[in-house]
Short mmCIF file of C-alpha atoms and ligand atoms in Angstrom, two decimals:
data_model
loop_
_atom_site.label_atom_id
_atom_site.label_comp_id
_atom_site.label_asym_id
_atom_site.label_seq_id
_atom_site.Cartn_x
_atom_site.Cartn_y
_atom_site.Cartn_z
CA UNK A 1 21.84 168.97 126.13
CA UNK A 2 18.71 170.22 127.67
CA UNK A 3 17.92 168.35 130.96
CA UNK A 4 15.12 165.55 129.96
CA UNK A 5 11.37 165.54 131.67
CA UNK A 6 11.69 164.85 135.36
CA UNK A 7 9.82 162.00 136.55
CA UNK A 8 7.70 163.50 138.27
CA UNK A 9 6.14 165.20 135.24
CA UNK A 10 2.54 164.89 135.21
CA UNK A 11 0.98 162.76 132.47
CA UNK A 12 -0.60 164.91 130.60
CA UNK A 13 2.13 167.64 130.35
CA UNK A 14 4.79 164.99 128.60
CA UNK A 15 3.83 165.32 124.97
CA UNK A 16 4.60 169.17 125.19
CA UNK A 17 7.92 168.68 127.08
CA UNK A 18 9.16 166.24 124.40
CA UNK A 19 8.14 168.01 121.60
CA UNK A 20 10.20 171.06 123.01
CA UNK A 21 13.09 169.01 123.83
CA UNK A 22 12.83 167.56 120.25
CA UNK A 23 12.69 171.36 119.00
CA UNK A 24 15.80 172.53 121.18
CA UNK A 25 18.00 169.54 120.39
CA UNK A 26 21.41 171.26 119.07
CA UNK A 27 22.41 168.93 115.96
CA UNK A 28 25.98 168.19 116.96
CA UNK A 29 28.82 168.82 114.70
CA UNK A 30 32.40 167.41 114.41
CA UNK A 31 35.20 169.16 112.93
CA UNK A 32 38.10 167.22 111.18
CA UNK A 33 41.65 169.16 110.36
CA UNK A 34 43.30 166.74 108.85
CA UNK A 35 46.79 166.74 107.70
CA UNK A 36 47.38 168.09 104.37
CA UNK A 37 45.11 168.23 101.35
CA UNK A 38 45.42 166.45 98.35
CA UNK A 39 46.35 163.17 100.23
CA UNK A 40 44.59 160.49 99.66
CA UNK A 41 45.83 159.15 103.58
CA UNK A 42 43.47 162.16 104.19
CA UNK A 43 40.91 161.69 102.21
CA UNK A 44 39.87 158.40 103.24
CA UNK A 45 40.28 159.17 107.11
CA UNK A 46 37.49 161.87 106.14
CA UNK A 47 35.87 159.63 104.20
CA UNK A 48 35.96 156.96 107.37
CA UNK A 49 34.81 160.28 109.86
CA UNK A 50 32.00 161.00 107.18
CA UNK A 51 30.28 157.87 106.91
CA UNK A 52 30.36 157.02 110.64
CA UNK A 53 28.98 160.92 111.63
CA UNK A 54 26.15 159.99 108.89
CA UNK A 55 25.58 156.85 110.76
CA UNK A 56 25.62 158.72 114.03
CA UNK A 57 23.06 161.47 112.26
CA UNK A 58 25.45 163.79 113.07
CA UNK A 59 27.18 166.74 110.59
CA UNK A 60 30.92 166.63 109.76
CA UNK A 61 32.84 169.65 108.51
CA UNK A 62 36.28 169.01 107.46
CA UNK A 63 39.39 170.89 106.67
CA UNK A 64 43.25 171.12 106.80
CA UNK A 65 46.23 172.93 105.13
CA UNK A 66 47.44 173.32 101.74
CA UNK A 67 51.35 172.38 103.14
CA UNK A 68 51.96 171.03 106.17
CA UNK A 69 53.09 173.67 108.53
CA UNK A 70 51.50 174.32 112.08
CA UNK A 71 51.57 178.08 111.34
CA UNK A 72 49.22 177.08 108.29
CA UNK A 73 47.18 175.06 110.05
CA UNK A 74 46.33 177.03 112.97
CA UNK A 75 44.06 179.41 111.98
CA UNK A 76 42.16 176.69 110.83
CA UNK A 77 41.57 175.57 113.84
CA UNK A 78 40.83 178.18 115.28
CA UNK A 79 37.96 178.79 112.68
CA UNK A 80 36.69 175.56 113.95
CA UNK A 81 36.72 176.75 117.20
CA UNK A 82 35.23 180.28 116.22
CA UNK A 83 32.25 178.01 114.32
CA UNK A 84 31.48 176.47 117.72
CA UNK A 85 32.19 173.25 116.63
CA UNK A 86 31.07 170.36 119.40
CA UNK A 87 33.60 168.10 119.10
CA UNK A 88 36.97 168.34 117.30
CA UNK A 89 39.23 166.05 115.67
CA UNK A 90 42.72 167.06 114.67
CA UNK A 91 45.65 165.73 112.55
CA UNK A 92 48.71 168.24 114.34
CA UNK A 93 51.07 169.09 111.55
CA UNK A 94 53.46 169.77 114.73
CA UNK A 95 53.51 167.80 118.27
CA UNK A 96 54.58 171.27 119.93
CA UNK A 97 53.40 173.93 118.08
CA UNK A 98 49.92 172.74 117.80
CA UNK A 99 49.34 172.46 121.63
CA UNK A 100 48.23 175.74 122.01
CA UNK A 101 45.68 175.97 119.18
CA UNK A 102 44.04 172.91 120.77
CA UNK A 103 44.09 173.62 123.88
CA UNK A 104 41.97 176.64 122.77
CA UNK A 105 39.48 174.78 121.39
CA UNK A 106 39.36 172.81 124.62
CA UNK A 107 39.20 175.37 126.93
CA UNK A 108 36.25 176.43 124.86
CA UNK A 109 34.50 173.23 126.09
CA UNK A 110 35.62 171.27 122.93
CA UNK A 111 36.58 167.60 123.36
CA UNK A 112 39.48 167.28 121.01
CA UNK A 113 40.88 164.02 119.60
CA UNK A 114 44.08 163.98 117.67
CA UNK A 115 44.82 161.55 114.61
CA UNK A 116 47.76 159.85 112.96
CA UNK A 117 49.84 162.02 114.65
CA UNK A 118 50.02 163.39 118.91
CA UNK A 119 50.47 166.46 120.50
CA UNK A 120 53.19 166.89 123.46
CA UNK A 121 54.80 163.66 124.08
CA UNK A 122 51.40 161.21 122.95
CA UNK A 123 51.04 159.85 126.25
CA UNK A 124 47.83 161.66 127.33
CA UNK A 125 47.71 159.38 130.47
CA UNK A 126 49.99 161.06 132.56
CA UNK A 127 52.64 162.53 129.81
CA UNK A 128 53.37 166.02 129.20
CA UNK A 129 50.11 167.10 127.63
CA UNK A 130 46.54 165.14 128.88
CA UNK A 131 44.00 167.17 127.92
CA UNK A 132 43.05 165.49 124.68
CA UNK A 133 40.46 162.54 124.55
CA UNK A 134 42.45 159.84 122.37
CA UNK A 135 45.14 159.40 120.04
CA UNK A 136 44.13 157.41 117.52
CA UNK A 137 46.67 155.86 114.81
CA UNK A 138 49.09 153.05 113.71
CA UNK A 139 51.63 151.47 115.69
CA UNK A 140 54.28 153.28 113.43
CA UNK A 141 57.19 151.82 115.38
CA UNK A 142 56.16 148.82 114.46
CA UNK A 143 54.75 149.01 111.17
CA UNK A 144 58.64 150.89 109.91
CA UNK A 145 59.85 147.26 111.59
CA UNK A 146 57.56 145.02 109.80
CA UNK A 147 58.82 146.50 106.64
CA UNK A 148 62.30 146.87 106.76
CA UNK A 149 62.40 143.11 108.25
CA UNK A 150 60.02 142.36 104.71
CA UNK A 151 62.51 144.26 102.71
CA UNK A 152 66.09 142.47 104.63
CA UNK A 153 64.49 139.35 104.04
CA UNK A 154 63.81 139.84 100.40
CA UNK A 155 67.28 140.37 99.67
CA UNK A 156 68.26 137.00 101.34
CA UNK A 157 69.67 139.29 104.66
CA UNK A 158 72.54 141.20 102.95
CA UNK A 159 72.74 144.82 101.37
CA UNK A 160 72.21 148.26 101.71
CA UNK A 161 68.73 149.89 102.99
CA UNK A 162 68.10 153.23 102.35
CA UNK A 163 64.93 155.43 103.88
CA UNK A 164 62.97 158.13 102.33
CA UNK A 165 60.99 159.81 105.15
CA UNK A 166 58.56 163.09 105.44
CA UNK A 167 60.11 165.63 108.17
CA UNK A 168 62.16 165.49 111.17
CA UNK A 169 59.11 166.79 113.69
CA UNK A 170 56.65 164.67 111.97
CA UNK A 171 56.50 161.61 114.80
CA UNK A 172 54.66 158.84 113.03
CA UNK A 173 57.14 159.08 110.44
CA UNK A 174 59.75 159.46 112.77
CA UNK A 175 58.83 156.28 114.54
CA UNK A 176 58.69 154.29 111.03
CA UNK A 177 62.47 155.72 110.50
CA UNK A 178 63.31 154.48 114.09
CA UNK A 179 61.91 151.36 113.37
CA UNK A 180 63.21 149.96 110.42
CA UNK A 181 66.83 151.00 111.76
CA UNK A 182 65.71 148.69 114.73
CA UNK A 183 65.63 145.98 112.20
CA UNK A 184 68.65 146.72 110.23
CA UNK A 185 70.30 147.11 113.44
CA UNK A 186 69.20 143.43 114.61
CA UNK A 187 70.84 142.01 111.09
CA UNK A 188 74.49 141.66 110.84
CA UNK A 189 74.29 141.47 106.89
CA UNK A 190 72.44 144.40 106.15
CA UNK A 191 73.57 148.06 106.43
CA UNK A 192 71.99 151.54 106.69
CA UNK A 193 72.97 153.84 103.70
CA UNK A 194 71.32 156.96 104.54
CA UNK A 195 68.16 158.48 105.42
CA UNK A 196 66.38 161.84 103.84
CA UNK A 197 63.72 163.93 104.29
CA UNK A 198 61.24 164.26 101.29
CA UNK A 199 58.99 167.08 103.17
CA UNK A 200 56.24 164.97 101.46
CA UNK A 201 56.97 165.70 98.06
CA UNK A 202 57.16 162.65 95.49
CA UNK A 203 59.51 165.01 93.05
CA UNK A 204 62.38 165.77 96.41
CA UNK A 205 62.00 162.17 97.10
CA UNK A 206 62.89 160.97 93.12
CA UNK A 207 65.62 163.44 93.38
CA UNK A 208 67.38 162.50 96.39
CA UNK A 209 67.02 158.57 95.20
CA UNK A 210 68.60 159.61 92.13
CA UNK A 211 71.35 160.64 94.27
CA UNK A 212 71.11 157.89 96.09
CA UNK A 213 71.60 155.61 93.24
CA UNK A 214 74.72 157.44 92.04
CA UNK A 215 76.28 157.47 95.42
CA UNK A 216 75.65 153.81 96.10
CA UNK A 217 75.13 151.77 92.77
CA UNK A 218 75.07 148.15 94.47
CA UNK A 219 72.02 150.01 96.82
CA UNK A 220 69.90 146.46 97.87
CA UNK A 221 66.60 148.52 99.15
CA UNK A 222 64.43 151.54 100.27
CA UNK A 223 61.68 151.96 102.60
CA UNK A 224 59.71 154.84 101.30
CA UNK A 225 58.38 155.64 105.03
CA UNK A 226 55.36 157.22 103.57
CA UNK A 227 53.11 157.82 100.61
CA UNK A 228 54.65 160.35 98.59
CA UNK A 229 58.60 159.18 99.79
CA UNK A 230 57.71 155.79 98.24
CA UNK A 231 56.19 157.57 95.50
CA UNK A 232 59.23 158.86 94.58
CA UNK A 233 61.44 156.52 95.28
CA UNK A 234 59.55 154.16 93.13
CA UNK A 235 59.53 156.57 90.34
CA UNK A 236 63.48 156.94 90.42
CA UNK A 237 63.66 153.62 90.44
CA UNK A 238 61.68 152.97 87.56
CA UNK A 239 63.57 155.43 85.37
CA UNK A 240 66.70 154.41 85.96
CA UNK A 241 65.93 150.66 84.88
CA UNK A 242 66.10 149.14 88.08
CA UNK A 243 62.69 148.14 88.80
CA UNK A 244 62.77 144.35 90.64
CA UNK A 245 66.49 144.75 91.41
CA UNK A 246 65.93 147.20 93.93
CA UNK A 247 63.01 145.96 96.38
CA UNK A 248 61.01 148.66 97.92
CA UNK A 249 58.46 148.61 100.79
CA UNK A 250 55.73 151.37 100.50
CA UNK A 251 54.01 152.81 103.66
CA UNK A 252 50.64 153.95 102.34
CA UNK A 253 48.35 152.26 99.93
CA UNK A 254 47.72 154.56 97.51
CA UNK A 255 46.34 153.33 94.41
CA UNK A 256 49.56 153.89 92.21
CA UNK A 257 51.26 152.04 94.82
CA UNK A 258 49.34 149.07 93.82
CA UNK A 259 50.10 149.56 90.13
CA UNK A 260 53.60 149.60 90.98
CA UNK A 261 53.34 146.37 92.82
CA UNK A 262 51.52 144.84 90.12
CA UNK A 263 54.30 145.88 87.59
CA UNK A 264 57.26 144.44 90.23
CA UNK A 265 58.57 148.26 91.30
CA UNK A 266 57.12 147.66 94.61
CA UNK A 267 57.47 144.70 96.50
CA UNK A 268 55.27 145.50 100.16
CA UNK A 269 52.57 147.78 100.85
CA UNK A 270 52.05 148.43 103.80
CA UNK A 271 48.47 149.96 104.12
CA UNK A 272 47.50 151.60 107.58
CA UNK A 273 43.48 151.95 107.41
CA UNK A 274 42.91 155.61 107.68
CA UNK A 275 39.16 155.17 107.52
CA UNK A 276 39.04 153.47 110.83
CA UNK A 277 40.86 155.80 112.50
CA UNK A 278 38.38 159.04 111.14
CA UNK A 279 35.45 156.88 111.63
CA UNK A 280 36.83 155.95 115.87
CA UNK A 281 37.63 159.32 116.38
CA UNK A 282 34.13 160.53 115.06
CA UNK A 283 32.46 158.15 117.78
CA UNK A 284 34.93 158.94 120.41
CA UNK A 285 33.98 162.61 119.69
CA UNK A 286 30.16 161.36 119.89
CA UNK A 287 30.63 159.05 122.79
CA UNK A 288 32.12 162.38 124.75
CA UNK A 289 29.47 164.57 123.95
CA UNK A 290 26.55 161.95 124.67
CA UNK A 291 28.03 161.23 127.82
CA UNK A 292 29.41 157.15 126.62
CA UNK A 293 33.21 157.55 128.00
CA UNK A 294 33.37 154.09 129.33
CA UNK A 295 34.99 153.07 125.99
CA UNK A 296 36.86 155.51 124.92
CA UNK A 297 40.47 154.95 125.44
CA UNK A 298 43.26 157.31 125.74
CA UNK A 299 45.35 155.65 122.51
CA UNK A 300 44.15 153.32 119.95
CA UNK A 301 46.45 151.75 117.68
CA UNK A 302 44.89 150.96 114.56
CA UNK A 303 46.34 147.51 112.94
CA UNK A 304 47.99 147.45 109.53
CA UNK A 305 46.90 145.71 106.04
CA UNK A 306 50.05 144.06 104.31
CA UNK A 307 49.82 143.93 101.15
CA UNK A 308 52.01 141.50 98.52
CA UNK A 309 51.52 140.49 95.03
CA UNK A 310 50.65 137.20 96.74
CA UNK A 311 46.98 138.67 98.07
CA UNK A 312 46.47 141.86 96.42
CA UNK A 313 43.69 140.46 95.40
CA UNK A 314 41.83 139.14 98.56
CA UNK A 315 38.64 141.58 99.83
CA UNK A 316 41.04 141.85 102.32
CA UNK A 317 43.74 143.99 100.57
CA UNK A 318 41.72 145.82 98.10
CA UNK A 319 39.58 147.25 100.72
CA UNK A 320 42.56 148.81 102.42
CA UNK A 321 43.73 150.49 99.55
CA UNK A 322 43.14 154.18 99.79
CA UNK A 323 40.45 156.01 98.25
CA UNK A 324 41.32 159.38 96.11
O1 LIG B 1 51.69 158.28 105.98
C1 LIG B 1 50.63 159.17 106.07
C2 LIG B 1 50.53 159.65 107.46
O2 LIG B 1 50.40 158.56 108.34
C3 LIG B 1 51.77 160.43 107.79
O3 LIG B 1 51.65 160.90 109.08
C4 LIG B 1 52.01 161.55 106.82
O4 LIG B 1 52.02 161.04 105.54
C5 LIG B 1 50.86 160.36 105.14
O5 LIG B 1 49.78 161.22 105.20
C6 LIG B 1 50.98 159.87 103.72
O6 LIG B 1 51.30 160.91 102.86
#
């Protein structure tokens, strides 16, 4: 930012000094790397970061990898950083192997903010890795408790729960995992029978609750722990004629998870608001770069939109279902 007119500045020499500093203003731009593509989680945190930078008058450029895998994603970032991006927000497919890339981008004088997910152990306070601005997501912890105590309570407090999850290094899902079995742990009546990994993919996650189903046939519940593990539970559940005796709890609020909770496959959506958190990392990312810190703090957790048959309909819970 070029220095503005010192006070001093004679009178008659301040229309020319403007208009230069007008002329040499850099536009800023932000770059999002999201998580995967083709998700709608994704595409309405970019939509969030898009309409806030076009509020701010500033450009967003957004990317991210066709599977998540750090090794994927990297180079994408680093294309961002090779672009000379001003500000950079990032979704790190891995909380290890994506330190590096960013701090990169940093050490290139790049304020970086990550998403949904941390880098290093998420406590950029005084934790392992500090150099990012924010972290900026859903209390996942809590939002994985909220659901399985929904789900234990649907099934009047006795049964098996089983969870559908992404990947072992992905920590938001992770923390939904950890804690649902908080709250099957805190009630005596309820049980865990099993937990897999879906790697994302609706079809592994129909599979394995196919499986699921065979192994335990009197199976009281799942918590798909996110969008396309609930996916594919639902759709397992569905096909083998079982919709509304098994209750499920969604994370995500895609719109098919809707339909299925119109049509009693799903029971509980719970619908984190991905748009908030692209369009608060977007003026974090501003507020850096325009010299605003005062508000930016070093982890925002974003609250959560339950959504029931009961108020599916409120402005409420159809605004926090996601866009595709
Ligand atoms: O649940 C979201 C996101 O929060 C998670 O980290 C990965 O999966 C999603 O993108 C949904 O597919």
């Amino acid at each position: 930012t070029p220095t503005p007119a010192a006070s001093t500045t004679a009178p008659e020499a301040q229309p020319t000094t403007e208009a230069t500093t007008e002329a040499t203003k850099k536009p800023i731009t932000i770059a999002l790397v999201y998580g995967i593509q083709g998700d709608a989680f994704y595409i309405t945190m970019e939509k969030g970061a898009r309409e806030k930078a076009e509020e701010l008058g500033v450009t967003l450029i957004a990317d991210g990898p066709s599977k998540w895998d750090p090794s994927v994603q990297t180079p994408i970032v680093d294309a961002m950083i090779a672009k000379k991006v001003d500000g950079l927000i990032n979704v790190p497919n891995d909380p290890q192997a994506m330190i590096a890339p960013l701090q990169r981008a940093f050490d290139a004088g790049i304020p970086v903010v990550t998403t949904d997910q941390y880098i290093g152990d998420g406590n950029y306070t005084d934790g392992t890795v500090t150099f990012p601005l924010s972290v900026i997501a859903s209390d996942n912890f809590e939002g994985g408790k909220i659901a399985c105590e929904a789900l234990i309570k649907s099934i009047g407090g006795k049964g098996k729960i089983y969870i559908l999850t992404s990947t072992a290094n992905v920590p938001s899902d992770i923390a939904r995992r950890d804690g649902c079995i908080a709250a099957i742990d805190a009630n005596e009546g309820v049980s865990l029978a099993g937990v897999d990994y879906t790697e994302s993919s609706a079809p592994t996650a129909t599979t394995q609750t196919q499986a699921m189903l065979q192994k335990e046939p009197d199976l009281a519940a799942i918590f798909g722990a996110n969008l396309f593990s609930a996916q594919g539970a639902a759709a397992a559940v569905k096909s083998a004629g079982l919709a509304g005796v098994i209750k499920i709890a969604s994370f995500d609020a895609p719109e098919q998870a809707i339909v299925d909770l119109r049509n009693n496959v799903i029971d509980m959506v719970i619908a984190q608001q991905p748009a908030l958190i692209g369009a608060t990392a977007v003026q974090y990312i501003y507020d850096a770069l325009t010299g605003n810190t005062a508000d930016i703090q070093k982890k925002v957790n974003t609250p959560f939109v339950i959504i029931t048959r009961d108020n599916v309909d409120t402005p409420e819970a159809q605004a926090a279902i996601y866009k595709s």
